[in-house]
CSV table of C-alpha atoms in Angstrom, one decimal:
chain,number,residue,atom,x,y,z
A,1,UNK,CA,85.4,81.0,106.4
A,2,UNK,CA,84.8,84.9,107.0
A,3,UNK,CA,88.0,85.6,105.2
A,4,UNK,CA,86.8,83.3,101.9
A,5,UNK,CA,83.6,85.2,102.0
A,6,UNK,CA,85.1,88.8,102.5
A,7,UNK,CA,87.0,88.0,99.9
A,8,UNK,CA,83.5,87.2,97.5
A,9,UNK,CA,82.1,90.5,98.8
A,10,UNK,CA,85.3,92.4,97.7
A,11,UNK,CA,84.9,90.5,94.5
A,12,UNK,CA,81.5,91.2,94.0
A,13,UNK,CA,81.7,94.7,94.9
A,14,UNK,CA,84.5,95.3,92.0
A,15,UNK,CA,82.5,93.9,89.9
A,16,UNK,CA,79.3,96.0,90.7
A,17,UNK,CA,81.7,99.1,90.3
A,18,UNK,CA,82.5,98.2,86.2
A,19,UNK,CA,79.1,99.2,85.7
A,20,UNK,CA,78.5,102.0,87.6
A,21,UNK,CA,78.9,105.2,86.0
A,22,UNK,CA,78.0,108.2,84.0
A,23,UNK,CA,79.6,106.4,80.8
A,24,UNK,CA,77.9,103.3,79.5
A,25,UNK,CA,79.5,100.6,77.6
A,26,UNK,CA,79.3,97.4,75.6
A,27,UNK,CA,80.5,94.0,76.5
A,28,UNK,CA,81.8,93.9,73.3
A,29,UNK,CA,86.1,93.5,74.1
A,30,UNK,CA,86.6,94.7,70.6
A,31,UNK,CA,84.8,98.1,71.0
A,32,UNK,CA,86.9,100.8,71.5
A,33,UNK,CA,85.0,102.3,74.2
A,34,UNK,CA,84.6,99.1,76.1
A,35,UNK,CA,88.9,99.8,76.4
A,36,UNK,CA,88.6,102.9,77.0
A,37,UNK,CA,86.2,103.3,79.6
A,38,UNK,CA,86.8,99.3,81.6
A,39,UNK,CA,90.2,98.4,81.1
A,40,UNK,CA,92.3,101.6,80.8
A,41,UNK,CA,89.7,104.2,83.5
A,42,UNK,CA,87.5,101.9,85.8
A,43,UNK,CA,89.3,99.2,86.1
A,44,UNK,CA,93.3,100.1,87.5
A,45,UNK,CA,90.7,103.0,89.4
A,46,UNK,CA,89.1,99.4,91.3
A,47,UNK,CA,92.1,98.3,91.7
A,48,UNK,CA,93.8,101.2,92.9
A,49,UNK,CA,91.0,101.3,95.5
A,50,UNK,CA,91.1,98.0,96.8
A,51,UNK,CA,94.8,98.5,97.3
A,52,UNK,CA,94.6,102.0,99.1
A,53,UNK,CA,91.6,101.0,101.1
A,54,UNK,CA,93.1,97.9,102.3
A,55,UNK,CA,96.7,98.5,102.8
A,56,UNK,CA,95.3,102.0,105.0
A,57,UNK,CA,93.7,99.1,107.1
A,58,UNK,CA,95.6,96.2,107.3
A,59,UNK,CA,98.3,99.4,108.3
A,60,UNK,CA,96.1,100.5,111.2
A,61,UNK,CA,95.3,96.8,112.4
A,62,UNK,CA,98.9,96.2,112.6
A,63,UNK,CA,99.9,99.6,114.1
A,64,UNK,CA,96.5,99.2,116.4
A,65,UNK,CA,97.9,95.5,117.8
A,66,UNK,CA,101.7,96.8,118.1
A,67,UNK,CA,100.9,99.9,120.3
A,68,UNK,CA,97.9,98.0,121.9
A,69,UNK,CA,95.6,101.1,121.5
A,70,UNK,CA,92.4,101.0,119.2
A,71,UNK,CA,92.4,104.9,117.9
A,72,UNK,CA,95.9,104.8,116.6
A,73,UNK,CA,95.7,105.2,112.8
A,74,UNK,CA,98.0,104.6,109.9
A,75,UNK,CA,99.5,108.4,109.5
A,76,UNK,CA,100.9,108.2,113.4
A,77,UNK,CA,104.1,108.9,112.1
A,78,UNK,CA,103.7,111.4,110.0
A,79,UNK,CA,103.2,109.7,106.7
A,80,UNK,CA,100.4,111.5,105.8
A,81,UNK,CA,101.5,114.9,106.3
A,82,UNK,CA,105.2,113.6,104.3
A,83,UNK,CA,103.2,112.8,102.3
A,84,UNK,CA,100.9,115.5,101.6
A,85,UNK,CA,104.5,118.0,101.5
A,86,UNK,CA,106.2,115.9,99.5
A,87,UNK,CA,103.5,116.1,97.0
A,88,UNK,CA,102.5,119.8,96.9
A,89,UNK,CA,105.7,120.5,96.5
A,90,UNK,CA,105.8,118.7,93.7
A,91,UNK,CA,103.3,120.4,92.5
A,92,UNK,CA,104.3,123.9,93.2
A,93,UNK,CA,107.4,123.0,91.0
A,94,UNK,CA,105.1,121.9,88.0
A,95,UNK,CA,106.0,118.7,88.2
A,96,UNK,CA,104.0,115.9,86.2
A,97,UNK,CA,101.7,113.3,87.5
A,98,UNK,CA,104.7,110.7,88.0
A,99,UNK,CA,106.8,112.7,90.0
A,100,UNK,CA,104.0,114.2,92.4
A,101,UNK,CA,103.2,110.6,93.1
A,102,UNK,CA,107.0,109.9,93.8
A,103,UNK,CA,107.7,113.1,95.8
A,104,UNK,CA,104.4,111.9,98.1
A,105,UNK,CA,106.0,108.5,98.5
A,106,UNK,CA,109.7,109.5,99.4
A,107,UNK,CA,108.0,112.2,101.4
A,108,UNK,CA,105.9,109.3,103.6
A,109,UNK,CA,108.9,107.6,104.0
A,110,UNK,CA,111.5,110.5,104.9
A,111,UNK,CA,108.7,111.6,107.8
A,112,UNK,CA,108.9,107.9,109.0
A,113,UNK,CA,112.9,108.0,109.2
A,114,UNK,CA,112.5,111.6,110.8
A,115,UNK,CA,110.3,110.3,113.3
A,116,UNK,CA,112.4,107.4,113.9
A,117,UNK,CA,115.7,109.4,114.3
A,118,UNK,CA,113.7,111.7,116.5
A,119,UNK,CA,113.2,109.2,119.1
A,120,UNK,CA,116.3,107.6,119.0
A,121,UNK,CA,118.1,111.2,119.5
A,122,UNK,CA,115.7,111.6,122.6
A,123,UNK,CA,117.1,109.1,124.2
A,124,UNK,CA,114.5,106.7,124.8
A,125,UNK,CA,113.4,104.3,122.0
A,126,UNK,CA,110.2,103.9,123.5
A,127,UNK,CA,106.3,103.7,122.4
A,128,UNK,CA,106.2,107.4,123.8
A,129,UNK,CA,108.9,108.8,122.1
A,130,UNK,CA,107.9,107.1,118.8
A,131,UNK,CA,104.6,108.5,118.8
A,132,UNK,CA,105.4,112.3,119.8
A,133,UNK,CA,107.7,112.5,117.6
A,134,UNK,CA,105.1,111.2,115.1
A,135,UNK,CA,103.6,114.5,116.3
A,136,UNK,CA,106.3,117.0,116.0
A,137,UNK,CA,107.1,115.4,112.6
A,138,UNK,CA,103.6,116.2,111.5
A,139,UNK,CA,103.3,119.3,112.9
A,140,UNK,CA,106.2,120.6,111.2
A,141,UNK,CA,105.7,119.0,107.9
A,142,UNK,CA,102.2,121.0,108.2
A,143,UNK,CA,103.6,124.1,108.6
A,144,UNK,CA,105.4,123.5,105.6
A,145,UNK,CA,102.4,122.5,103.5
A,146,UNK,CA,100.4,125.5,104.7
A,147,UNK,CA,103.0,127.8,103.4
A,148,UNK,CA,103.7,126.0,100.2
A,149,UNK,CA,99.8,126.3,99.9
A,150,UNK,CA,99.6,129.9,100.3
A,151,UNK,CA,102.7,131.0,98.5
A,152,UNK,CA,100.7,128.9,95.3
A,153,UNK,CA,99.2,130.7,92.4
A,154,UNK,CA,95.5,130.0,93.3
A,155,UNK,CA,94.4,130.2,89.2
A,156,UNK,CA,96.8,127.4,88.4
A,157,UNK,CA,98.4,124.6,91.0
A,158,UNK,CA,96.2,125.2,94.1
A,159,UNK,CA,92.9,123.3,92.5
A,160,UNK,CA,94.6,120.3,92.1
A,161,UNK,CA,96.8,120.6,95.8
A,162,UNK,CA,93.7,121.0,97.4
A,163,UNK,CA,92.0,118.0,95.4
A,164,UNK,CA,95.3,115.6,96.4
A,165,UNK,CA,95.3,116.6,99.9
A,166,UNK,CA,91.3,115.7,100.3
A,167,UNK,CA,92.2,112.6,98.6
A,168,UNK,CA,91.0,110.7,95.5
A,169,UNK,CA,91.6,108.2,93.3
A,170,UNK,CA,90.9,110.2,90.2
A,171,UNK,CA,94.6,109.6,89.0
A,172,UNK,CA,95.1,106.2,89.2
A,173,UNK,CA,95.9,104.6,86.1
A,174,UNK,CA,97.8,101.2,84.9
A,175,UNK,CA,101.4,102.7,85.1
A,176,UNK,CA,100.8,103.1,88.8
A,177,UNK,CA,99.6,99.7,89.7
A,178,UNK,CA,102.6,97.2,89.1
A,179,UNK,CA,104.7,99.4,92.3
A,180,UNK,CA,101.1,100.0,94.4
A,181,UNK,CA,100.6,96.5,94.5
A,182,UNK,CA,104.0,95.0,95.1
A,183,UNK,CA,104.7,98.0,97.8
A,184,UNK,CA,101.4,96.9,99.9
A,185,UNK,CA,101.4,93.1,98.7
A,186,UNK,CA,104.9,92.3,99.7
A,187,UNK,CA,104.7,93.7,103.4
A,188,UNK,CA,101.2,92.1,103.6
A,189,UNK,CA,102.7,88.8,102.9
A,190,UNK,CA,105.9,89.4,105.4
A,191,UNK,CA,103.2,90.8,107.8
A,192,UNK,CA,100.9,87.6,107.6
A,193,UNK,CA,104.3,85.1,107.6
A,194,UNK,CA,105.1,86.7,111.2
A,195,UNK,CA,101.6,87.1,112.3
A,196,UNK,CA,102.5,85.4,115.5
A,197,UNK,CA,104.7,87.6,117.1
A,198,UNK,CA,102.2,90.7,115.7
A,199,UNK,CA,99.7,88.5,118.0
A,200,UNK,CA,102.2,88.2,121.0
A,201,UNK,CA,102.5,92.0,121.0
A,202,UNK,CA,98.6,92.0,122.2
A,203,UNK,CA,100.4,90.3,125.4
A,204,UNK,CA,102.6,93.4,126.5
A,205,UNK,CA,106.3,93.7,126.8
A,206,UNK,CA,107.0,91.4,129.7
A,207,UNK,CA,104.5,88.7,128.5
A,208,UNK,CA,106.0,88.7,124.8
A,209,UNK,CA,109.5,88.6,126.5
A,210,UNK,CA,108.7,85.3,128.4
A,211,UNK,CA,107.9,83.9,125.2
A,212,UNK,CA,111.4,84.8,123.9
A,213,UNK,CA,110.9,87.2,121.2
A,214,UNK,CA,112.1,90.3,121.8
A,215,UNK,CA,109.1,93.2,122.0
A,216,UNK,CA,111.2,96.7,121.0
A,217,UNK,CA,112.4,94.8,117.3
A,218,UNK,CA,109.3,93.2,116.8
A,219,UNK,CA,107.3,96.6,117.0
A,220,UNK,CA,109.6,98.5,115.0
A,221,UNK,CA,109.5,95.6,112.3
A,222,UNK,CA,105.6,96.0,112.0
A,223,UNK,CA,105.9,99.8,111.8
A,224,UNK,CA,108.2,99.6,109.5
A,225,UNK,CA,106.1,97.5,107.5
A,226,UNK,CA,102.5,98.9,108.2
A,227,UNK,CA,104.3,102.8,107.6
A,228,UNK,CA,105.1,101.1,104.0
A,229,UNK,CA,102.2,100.3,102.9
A,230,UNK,CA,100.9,103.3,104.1
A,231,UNK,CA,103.2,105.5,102.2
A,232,UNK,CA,102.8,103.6,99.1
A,233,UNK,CA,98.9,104.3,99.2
A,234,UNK,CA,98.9,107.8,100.7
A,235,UNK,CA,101.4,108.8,97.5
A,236,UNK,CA,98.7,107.6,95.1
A,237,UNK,CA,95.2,108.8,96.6
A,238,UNK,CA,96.6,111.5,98.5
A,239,UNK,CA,95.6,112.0,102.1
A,240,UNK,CA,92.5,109.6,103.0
A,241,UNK,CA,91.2,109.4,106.3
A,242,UNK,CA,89.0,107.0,108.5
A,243,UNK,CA,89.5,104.0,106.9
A,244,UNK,CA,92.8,102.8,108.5
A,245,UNK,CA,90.9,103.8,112.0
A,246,UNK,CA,87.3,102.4,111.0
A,247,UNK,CA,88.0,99.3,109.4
A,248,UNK,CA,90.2,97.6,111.3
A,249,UNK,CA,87.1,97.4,114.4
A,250,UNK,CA,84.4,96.1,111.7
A,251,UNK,CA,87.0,93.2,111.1
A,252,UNK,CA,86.6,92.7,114.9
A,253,UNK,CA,83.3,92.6,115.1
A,254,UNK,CA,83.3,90.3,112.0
A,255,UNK,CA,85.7,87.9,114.2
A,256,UNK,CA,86.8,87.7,117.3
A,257,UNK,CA,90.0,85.7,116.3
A,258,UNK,CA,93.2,87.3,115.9
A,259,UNK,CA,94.4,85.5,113.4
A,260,UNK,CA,91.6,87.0,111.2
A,261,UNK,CA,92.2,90.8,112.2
A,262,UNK,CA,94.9,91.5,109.1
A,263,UNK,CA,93.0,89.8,106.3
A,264,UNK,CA,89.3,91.1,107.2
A,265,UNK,CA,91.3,94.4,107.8
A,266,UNK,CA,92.5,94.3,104.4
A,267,UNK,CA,89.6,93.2,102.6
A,268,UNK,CA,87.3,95.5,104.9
A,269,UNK,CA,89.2,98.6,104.0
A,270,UNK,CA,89.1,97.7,100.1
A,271,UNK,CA,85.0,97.4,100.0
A,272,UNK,CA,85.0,100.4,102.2
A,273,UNK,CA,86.9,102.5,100.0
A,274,UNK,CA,85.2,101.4,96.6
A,275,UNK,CA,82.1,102.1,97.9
A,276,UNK,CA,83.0,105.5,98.8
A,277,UNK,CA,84.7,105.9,95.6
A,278,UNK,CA,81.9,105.2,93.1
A,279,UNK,CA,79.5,107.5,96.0
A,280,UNK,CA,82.0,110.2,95.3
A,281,UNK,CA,81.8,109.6,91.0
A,282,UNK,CA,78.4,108.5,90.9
A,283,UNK,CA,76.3,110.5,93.4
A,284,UNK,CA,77.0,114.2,92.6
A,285,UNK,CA,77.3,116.3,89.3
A,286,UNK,CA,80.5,116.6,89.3
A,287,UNK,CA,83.3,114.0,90.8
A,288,UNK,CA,84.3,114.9,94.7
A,289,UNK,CA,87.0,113.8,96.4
A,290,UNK,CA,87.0,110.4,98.1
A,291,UNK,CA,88.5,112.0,101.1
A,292,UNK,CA,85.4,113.7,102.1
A,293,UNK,CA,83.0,110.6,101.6
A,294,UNK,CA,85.3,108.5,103.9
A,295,UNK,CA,84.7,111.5,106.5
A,296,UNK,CA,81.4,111.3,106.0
A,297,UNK,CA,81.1,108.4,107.1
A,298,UNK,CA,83.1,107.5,109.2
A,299,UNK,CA,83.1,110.2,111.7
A,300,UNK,CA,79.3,108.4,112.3
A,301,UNK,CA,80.9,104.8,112.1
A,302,UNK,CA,83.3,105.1,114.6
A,303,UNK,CA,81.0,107.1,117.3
A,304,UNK,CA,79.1,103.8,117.2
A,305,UNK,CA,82.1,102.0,117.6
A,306,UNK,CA,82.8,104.1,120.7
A,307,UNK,CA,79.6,103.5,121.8
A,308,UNK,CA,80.0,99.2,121.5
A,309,UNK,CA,83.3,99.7,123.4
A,310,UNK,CA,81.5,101.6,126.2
A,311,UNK,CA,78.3,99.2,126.3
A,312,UNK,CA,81.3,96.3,126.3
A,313,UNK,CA,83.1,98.0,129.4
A,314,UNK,CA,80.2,98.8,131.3
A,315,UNK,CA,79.0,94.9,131.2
């Protein structure tokens, strides 16, 4: 029941967004300026938004459940920062729209492999190893993006670099939204098929392993996954932060049942996001980057979040 009605406050919430904005419109679907402004600007920018916004949260659920931790966010692995190089590189190179968008997604996904490769060559598949080499993959991919950044020519590429990398949805348009959708879709649906070993993971390694599923593939299948749709959304909106960490706790609150965590992850992340994006088109002069409205709030969101756990721990 919380699912179907998440899923009419997601609706309701897209719809509310149509209308809000500095542009005003008829209802008329022969006016040219209905098309202009609804179906080719606002509305693959709604879309794009619900897709971001959940697939960063569904991603941090899953990633949240398979490492048993509650801060561990989507860009672990050094998708973000892949990301983030891939694209202002990209950039730096003059490239168009459509290619920064595909550098930032092959970029996600090389740091994934990198970080992947990195364990193994340590020795020790583990948890651990997966996660600092998460680090040093970031780290370095960092370095790299700070130097791109300030070997840029600040009066031409470095506006729109800096613009990408405090994310925003600004970009998003129809050509984008066929391979957005079936990149965070399709592992949604694999993800909610094989929800029950993405529960049994909650159980640690030797519980899961009495049950006879093995604990090491199972993790590495949902990483896989979750670190796909992550990529896929972090290559169109550029680096957005808070929601993959945030959300996935409101969807706890919201139910206590695990079977519920993915779904109200996903649709919590998608309101989350659209309301930060029409606060970042709607509330200032000029359009700001959705990036910092997500930071805004939910560096405040999550220190009452921290503050639930502690009352929770202490009773």
């Amino acid at each position: 029941m919380r699912i179907f009605v998440s899923l009419a406050l997601l609706a309701a919430a897209a719809a509310v967004s149509l209308f809000l904005g500095r542009a005003s419109f008829s209802l008329d679907f022969s006016d040219p300026v209905y098309k202009d402004i609804v179906l080719d600007w606002r509305l693959p920018r709604i879309i794009a938004a619900v897709l971001v916004g959940g697939a960063l949260s569904a991603g941090g659920a899953v990633l949240q459940t398979s490492f048993r931790n509650p801060l561990v966010s989507p860009d672990l692995l050094g998708v973000s920062a892949g990301a983030g190089l891939g694209a202002v590189l990209a950039m730096y190179l003059g490239a168009g729209h459509g290619i920064v968008v595909t550098a930032a997604f092959l970029g996600a996904i090389l740091a994934v492999l990198l970080s992947s490769l990195a364990a193994a060559f340590a020795g020790r598949a583990s948890v651990l190893s997966l996660v600092l080499s998460g680090v040093i993959v970031s780290a370095f991919a960092g370095a790299c993006l700070s130097l791109t950044l300030l070997l840029s020519d600040p009066a031409k590429a470095l506006h729109g670099m800096m613009f990408w990398l405090t994310g925003s949805l600004s970009m998003a348009g129809l050509q984008q939204l066929p391979w957005l959708a079936s990149l965070v879709l399709l592992p949604l649906g694999l993800i909610m098929l094989s929800r029950f070993r993405l529960r049994m993971l909650l159980l640690g390694d030797s519980g899961i392993a009495l049950s006879g599923v093995d604990p090491r593939k199972s993790r590495l299948w949902f990483i896989l996954l979750a670190s796909l749709m992550t990529a896929a959304a972090v290559s169109v909106s550029g680096i957005i932060g808070w929601v993959g960490l945030c959300a996935p706790h409101l969807a706890r609150m919201l139910s206590k049942d695990p079977r519920d965590l993915v779904p109200l992850s996903f649709t919590s992340g998608g309101i989350i996001l659209l309301v930060c994006d029409d606060a970042a088109r709607c509330l200032f002069p000029g359009e700001i980057p959705v990036g910092l409205m997500t930071a805004v709030i939910g560096a405040p969101a999550f220190i009452l979040i921290m503050r639930r756990y502690g009352r929770q721990s202490d009773s």
